[in-house]
PDB file of C-alpha atoms in Angstrom:
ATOM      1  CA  UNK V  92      27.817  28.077  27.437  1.00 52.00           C
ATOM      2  CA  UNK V  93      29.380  26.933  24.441  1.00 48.00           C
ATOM      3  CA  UNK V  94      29.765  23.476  25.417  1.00 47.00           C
ATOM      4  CA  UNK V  95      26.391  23.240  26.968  1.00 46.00           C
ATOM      5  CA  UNK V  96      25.005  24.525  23.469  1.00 48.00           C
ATOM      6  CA  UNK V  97      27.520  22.037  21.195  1.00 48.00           C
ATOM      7  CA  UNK V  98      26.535  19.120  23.508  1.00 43.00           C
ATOM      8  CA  UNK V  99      22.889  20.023  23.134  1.00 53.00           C
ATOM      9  CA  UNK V 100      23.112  20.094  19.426  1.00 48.00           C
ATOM     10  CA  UNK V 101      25.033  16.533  19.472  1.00 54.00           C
ATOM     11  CA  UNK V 102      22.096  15.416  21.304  1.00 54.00           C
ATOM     12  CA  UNK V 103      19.407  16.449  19.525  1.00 55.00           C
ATOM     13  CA  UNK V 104      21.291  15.360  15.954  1.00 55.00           C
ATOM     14  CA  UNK V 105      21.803  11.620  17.847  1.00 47.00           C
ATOM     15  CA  UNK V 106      18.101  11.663  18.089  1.00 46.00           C
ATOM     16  CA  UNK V 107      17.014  12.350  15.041  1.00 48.00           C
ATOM     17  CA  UNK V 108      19.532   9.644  13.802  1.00 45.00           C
ATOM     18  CA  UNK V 109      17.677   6.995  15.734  1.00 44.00           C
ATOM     19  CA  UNK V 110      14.192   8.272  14.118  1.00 41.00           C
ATOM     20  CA  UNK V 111      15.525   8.021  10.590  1.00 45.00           C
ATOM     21  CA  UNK V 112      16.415   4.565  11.463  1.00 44.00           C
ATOM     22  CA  UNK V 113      13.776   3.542  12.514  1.00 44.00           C
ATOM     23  CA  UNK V 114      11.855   4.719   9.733  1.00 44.00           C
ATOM     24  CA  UNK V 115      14.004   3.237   7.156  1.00 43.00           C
ATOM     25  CA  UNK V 116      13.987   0.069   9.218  1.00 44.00           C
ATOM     26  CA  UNK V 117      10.223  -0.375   9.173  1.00 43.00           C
ATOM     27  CA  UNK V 118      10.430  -0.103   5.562  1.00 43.00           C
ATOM     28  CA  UNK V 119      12.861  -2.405   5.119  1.00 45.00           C
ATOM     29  CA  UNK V 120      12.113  -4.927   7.236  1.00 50.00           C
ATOM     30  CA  UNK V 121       8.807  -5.501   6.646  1.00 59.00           C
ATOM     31  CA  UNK V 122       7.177  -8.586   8.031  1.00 72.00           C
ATOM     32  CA  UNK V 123       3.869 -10.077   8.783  1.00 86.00           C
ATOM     33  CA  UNK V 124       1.391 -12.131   7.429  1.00 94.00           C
ATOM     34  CA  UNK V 125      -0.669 -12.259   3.868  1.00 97.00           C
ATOM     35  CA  UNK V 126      -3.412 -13.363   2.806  1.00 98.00           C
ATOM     36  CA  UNK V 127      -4.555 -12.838  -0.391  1.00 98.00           C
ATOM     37  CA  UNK V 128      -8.235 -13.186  -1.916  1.00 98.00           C
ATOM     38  CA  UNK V 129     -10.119 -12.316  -5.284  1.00 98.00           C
ATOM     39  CA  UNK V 130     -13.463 -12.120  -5.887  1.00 98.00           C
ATOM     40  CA  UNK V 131     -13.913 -12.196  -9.170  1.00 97.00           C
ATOM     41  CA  UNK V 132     -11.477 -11.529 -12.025  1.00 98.00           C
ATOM     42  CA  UNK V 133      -8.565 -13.688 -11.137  1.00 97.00           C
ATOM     43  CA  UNK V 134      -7.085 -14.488 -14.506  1.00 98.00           C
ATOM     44  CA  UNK V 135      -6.712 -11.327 -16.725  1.00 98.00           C
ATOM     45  CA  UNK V 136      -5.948 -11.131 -20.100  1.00 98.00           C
ATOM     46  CA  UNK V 137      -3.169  -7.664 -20.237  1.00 98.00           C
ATOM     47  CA  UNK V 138      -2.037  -8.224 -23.904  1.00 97.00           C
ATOM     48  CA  UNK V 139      -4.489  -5.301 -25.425  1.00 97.00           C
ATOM     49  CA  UNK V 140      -6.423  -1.414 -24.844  1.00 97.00           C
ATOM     50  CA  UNK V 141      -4.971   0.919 -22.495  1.00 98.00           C
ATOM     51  CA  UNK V 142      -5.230   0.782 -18.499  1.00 98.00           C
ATOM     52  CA  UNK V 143      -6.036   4.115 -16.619  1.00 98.00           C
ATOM     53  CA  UNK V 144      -4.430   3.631 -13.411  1.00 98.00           C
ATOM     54  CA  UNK V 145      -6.528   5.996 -10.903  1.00 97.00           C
ATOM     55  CA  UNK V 146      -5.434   8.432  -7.936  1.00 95.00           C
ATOM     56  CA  UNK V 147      -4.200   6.143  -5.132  1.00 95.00           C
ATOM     57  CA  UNK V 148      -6.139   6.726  -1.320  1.00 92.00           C
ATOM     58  CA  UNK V 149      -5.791   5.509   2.236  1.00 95.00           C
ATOM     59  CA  UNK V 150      -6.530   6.563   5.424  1.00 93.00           C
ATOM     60  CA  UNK V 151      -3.212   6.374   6.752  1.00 89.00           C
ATOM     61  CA  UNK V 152      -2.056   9.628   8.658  1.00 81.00           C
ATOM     62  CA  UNK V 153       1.543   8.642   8.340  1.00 75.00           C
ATOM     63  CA  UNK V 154       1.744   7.887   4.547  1.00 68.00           C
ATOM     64  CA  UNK V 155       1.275  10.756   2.192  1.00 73.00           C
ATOM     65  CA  UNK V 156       0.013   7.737  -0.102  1.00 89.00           C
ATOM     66  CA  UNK V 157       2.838   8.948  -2.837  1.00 91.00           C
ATOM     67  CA  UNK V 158       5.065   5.863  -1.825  1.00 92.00           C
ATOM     68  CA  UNK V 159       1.930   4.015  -2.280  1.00 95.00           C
ATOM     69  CA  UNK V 160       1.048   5.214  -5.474  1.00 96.00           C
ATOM     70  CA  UNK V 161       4.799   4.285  -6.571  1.00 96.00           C
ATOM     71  CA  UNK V 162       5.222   0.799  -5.805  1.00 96.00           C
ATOM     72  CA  UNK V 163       1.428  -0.327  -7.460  1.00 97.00           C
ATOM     73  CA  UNK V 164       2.828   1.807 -10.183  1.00 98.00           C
ATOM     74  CA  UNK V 165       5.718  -0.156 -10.408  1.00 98.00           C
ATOM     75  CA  UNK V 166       3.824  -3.417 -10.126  1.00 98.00           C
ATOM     76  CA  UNK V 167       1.324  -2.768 -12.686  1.00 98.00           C
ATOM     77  CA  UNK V 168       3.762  -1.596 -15.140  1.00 98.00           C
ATOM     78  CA  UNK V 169       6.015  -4.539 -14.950  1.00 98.00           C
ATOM     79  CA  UNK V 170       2.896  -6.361 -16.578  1.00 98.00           C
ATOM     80  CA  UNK V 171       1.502  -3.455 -18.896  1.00 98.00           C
ATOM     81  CA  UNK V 172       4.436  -1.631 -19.396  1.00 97.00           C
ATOM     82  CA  UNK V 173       3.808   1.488 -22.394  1.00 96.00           C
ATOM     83  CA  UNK V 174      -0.003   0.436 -22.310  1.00 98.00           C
ATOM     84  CA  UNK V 175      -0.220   1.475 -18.537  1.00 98.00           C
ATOM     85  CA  UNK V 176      -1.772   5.379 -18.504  1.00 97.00           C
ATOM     86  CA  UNK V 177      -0.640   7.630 -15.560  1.00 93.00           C
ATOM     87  CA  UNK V 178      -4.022  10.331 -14.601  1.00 92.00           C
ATOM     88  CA  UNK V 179      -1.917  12.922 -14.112  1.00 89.00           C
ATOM     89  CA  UNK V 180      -0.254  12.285 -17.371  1.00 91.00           C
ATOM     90  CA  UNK V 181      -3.921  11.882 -19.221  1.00 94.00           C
ATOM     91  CA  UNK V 182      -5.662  15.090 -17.673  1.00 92.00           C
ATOM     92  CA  UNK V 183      -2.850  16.752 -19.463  1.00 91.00           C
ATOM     93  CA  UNK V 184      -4.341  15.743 -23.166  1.00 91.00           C
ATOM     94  CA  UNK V 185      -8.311  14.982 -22.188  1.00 92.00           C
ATOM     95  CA  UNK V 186     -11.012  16.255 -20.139  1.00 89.00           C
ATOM     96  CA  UNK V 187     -11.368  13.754 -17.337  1.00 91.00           C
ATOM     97  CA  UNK V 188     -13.128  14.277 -14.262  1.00 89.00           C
ATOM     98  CA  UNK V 189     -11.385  15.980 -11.129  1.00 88.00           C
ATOM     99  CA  UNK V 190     -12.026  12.500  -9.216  1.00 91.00           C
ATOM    100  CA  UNK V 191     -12.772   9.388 -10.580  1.00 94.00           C
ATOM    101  CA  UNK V 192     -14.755   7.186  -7.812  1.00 94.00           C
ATOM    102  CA  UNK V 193     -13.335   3.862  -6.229  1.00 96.00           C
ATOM    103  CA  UNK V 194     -17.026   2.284  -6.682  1.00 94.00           C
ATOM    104  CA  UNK V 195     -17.448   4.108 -10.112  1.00 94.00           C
ATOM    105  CA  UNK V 196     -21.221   3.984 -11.860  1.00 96.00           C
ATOM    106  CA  UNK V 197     -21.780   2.260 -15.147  1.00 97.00           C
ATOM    107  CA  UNK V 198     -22.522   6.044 -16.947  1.00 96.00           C
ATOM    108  CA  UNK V 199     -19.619   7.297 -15.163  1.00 96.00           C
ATOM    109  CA  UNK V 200     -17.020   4.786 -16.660  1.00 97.00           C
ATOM    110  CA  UNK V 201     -18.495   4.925 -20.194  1.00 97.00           C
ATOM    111  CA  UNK V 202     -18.090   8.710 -19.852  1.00 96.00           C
ATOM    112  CA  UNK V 203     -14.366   8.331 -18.564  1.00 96.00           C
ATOM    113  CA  UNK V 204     -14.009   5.849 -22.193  1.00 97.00           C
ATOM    114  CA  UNK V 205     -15.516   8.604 -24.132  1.00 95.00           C
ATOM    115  CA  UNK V 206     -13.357  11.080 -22.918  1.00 94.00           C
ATOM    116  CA  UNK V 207     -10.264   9.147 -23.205  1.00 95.00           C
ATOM    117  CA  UNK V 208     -10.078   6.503 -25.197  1.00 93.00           C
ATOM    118  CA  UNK V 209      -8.637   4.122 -22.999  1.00 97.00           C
ATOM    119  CA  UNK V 210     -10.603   0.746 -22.642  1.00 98.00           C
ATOM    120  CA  UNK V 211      -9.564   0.072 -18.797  1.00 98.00           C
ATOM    121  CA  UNK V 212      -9.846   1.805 -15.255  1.00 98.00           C
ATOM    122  CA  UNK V 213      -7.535  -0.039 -12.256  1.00 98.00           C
ATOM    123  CA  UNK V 214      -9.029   1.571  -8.663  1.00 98.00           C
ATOM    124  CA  UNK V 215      -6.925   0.802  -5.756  1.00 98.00           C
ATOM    125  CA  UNK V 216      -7.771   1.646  -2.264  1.00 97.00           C
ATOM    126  CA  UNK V 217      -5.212   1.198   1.027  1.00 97.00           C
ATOM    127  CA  UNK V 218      -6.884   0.743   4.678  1.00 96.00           C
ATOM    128  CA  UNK V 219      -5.005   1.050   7.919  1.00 94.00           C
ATOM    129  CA  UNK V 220      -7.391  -1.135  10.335  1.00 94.00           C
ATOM    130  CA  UNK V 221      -5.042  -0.606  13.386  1.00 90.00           C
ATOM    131  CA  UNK V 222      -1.954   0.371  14.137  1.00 86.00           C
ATOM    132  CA  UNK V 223      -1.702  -0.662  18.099  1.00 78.00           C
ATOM    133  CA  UNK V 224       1.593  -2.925  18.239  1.00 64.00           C
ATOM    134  CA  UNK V 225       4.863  -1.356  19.028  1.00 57.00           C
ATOM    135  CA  UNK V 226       7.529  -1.491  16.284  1.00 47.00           C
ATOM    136  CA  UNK V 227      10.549  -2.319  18.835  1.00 42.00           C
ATOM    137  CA  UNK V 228       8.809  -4.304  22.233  1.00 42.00           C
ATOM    138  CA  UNK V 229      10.260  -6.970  25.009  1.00 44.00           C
ATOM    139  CA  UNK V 230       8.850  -9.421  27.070  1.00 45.00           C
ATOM    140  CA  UNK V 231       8.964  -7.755  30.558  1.00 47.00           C
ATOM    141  CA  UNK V 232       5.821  -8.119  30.571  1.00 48.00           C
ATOM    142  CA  UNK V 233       3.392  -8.432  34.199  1.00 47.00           C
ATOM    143  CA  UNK V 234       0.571 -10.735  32.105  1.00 45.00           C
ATOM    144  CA  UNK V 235      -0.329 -12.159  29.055  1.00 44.00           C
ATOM    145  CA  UNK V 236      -1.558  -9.756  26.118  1.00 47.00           C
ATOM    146  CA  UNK V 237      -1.876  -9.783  22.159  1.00 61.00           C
ATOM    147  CA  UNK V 238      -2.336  -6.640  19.923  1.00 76.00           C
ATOM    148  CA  UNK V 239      -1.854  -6.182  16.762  1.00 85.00           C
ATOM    149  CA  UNK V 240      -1.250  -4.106  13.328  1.00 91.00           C
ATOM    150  CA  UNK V 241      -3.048  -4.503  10.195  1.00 93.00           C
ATOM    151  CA  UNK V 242      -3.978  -3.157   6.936  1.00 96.00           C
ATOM    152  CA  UNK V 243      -5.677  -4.079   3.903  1.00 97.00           C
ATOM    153  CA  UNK V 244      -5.543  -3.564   0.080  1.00 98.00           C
ATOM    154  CA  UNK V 245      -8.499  -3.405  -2.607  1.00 98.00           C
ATOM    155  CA  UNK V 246      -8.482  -3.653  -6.463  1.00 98.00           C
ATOM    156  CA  UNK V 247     -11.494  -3.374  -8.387  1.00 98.00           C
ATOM    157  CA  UNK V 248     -11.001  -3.572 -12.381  1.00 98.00           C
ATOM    158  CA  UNK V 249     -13.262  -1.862 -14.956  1.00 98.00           C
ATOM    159  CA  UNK V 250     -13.807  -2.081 -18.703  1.00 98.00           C
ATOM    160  CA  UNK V 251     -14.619   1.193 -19.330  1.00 98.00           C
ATOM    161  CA  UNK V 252     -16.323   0.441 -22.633  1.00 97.00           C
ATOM    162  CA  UNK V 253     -19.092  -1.708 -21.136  1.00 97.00           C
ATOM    163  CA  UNK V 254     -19.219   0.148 -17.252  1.00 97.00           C
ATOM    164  CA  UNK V 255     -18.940  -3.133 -15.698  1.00 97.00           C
ATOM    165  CA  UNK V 256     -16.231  -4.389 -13.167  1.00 98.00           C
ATOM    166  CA  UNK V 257     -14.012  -7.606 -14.476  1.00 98.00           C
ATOM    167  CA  UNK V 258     -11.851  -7.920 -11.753  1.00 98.00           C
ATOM    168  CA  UNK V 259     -12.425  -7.700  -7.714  1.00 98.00           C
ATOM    169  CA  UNK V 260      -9.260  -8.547  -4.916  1.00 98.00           C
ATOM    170  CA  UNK V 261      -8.212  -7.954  -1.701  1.00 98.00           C
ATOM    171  CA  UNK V 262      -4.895  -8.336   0.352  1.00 98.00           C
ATOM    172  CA  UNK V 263      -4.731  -8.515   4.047  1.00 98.00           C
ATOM    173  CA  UNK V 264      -1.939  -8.092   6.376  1.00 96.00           C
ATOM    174  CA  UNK V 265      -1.513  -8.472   9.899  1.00 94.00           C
ATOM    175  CA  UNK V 266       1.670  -8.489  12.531  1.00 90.00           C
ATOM    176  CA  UNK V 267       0.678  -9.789  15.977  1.00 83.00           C
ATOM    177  CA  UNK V 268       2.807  -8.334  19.312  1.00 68.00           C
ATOM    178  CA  UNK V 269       2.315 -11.249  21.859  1.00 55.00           C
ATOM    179  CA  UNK V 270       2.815 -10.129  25.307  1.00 48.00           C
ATOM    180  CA  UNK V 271       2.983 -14.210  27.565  1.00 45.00           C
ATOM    181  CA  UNK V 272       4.689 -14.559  31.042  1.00 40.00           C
ATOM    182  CA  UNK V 273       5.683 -18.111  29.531  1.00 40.00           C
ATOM    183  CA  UNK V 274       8.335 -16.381  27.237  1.00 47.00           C
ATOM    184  CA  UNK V 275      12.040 -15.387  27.752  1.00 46.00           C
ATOM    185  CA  UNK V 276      12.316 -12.622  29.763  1.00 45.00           C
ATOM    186  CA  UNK V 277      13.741  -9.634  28.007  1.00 44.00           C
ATOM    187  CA  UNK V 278      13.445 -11.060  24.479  1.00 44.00           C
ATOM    188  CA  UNK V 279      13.748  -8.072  21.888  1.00 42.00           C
ATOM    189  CA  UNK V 280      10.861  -8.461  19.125  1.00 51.00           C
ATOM    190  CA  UNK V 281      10.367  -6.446  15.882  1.00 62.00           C
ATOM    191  CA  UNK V 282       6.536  -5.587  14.918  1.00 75.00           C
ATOM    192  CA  UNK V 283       6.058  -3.941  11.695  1.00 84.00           C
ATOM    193  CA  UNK V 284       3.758  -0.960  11.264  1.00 89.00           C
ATOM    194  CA  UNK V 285       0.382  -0.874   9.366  1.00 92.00           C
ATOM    195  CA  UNK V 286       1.760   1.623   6.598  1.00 92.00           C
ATOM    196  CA  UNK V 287       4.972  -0.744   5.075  1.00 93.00           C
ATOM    197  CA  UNK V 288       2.860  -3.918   5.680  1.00 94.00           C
ATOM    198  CA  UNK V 289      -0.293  -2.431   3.216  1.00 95.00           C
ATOM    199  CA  UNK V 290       2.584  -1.583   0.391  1.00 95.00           C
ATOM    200  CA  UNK V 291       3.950  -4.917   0.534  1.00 96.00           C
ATOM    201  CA  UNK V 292       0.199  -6.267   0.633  1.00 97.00           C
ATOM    202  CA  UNK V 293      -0.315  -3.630  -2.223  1.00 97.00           C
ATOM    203  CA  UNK V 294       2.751  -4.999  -3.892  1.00 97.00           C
ATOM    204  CA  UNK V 295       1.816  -8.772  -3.336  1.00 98.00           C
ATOM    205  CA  UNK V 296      -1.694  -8.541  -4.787  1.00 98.00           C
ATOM    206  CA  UNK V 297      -0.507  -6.993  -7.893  1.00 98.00           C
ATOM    207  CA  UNK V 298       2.112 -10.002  -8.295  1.00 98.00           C
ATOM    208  CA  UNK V 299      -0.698 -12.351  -8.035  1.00 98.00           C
ATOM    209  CA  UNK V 300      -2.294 -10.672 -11.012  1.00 98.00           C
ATOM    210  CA  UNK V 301       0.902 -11.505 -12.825  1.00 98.00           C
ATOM    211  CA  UNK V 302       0.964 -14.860 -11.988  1.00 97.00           C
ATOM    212  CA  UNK V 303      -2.318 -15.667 -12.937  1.00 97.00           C
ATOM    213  CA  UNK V 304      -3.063 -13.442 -15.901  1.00 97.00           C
ATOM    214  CA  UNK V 305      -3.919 -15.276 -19.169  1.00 96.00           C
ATOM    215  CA  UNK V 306      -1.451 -13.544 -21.571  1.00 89.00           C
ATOM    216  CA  UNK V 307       1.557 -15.206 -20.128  1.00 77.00           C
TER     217      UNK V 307
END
């Protein structure tokens, strides 16, 4: 009984092993491909005022959106550094709204400056559009077959002073499984999931800002 229970145990700690490696592993190996594209706003000029950096949201049901939230963070403070303002931090001193919008309205930005004398609002939004590929996959395959994962990232930049919107982006990722009777049979692929791929777009659209900003 012992044994049975002890070997049970083993097992069930062996499995769990495997499911933290594979989560680490999709994290860390994170592949697929970018595209990055900005609407309006490209080059930025970060040298002056202070930058609100709003709640972070997807619609991912894996991601808690807190890892999310860390690596813009990150990002955006690499270029603003002391001048970037945390919400959480700033509802602490000021009376801000419990939710500031994504698509805010020109009275509700000037409000947000009144209230807390900051002169910038940075919205980002994460989108899972599918999640469909397998992360581990082979090619024993009976016919030919693509599916895929991808997710997308959105910045929109106000000046809270004037309500208006200076800066518009977008990042989109994609990893493709490809499923063809023409490939090696039994060929071990990697496909990275929807939720590390929109972090690293996340993290990739912010370094654009960097590289293009005008305060360099």
């Amino acid at each position: 009984m012992y044994v049975v229970k002890h070997f049970d145990m083993r097992n069930r700690n062996f499995k769990n092993l495997i499911l933290m490696s594979i989560v680490i592993l999709s994290y860390s190996c994170v592949g697929g491909k970018y595209t990055y594209e900005f609407d309006t706003g490209k080059n930025l000029d970060f040298s002056s005022g202070k930058w609100i950096l709003n709640d972070v949201r997807s619609n991912s049901k894996i991601e808690n959106n807190k890892r999310l939230y860390e690596e813009i963070h990150e990002e955006f403070n690499k270029i603003l550094g002391d001048s970037l303002i945390d919400l959480t931090s700033l509802r602490n001193v000021v009376l801000v709204a419990p939710e500031i919008k994504f698509e805010a309205t020109q009275s509700e930005l000037k409000e947000l400056y009144e209230n807390s004398n900051c002169d910038f609002l940075i919205n980002v939004r994460g989108q899972i559009i599918s999640n469909n590929a397998s992360s581990f996959y082979t090619n024993n395959q009976s016919s030919s077959f693509n599916t895929s994962n991808r997710s997308s990232v959105s910045i929109k930049i106000y000046d809270l002073k004037s309500g208006t919107m200076i800066s518009s982006s977008n990042a989109n990722a994609i990893d493709t499984e490809r499923h063809s009777d023409f490939e090696k049979d039994g060929a071990l692929n990697w496909t990275t999931r929807a939720e590390p791929m929109m972090i690293r777009a996340a993290e990739g659209l912010i370094i654009k800002y960097s590289k293009y900003r005008l305060d360099k």
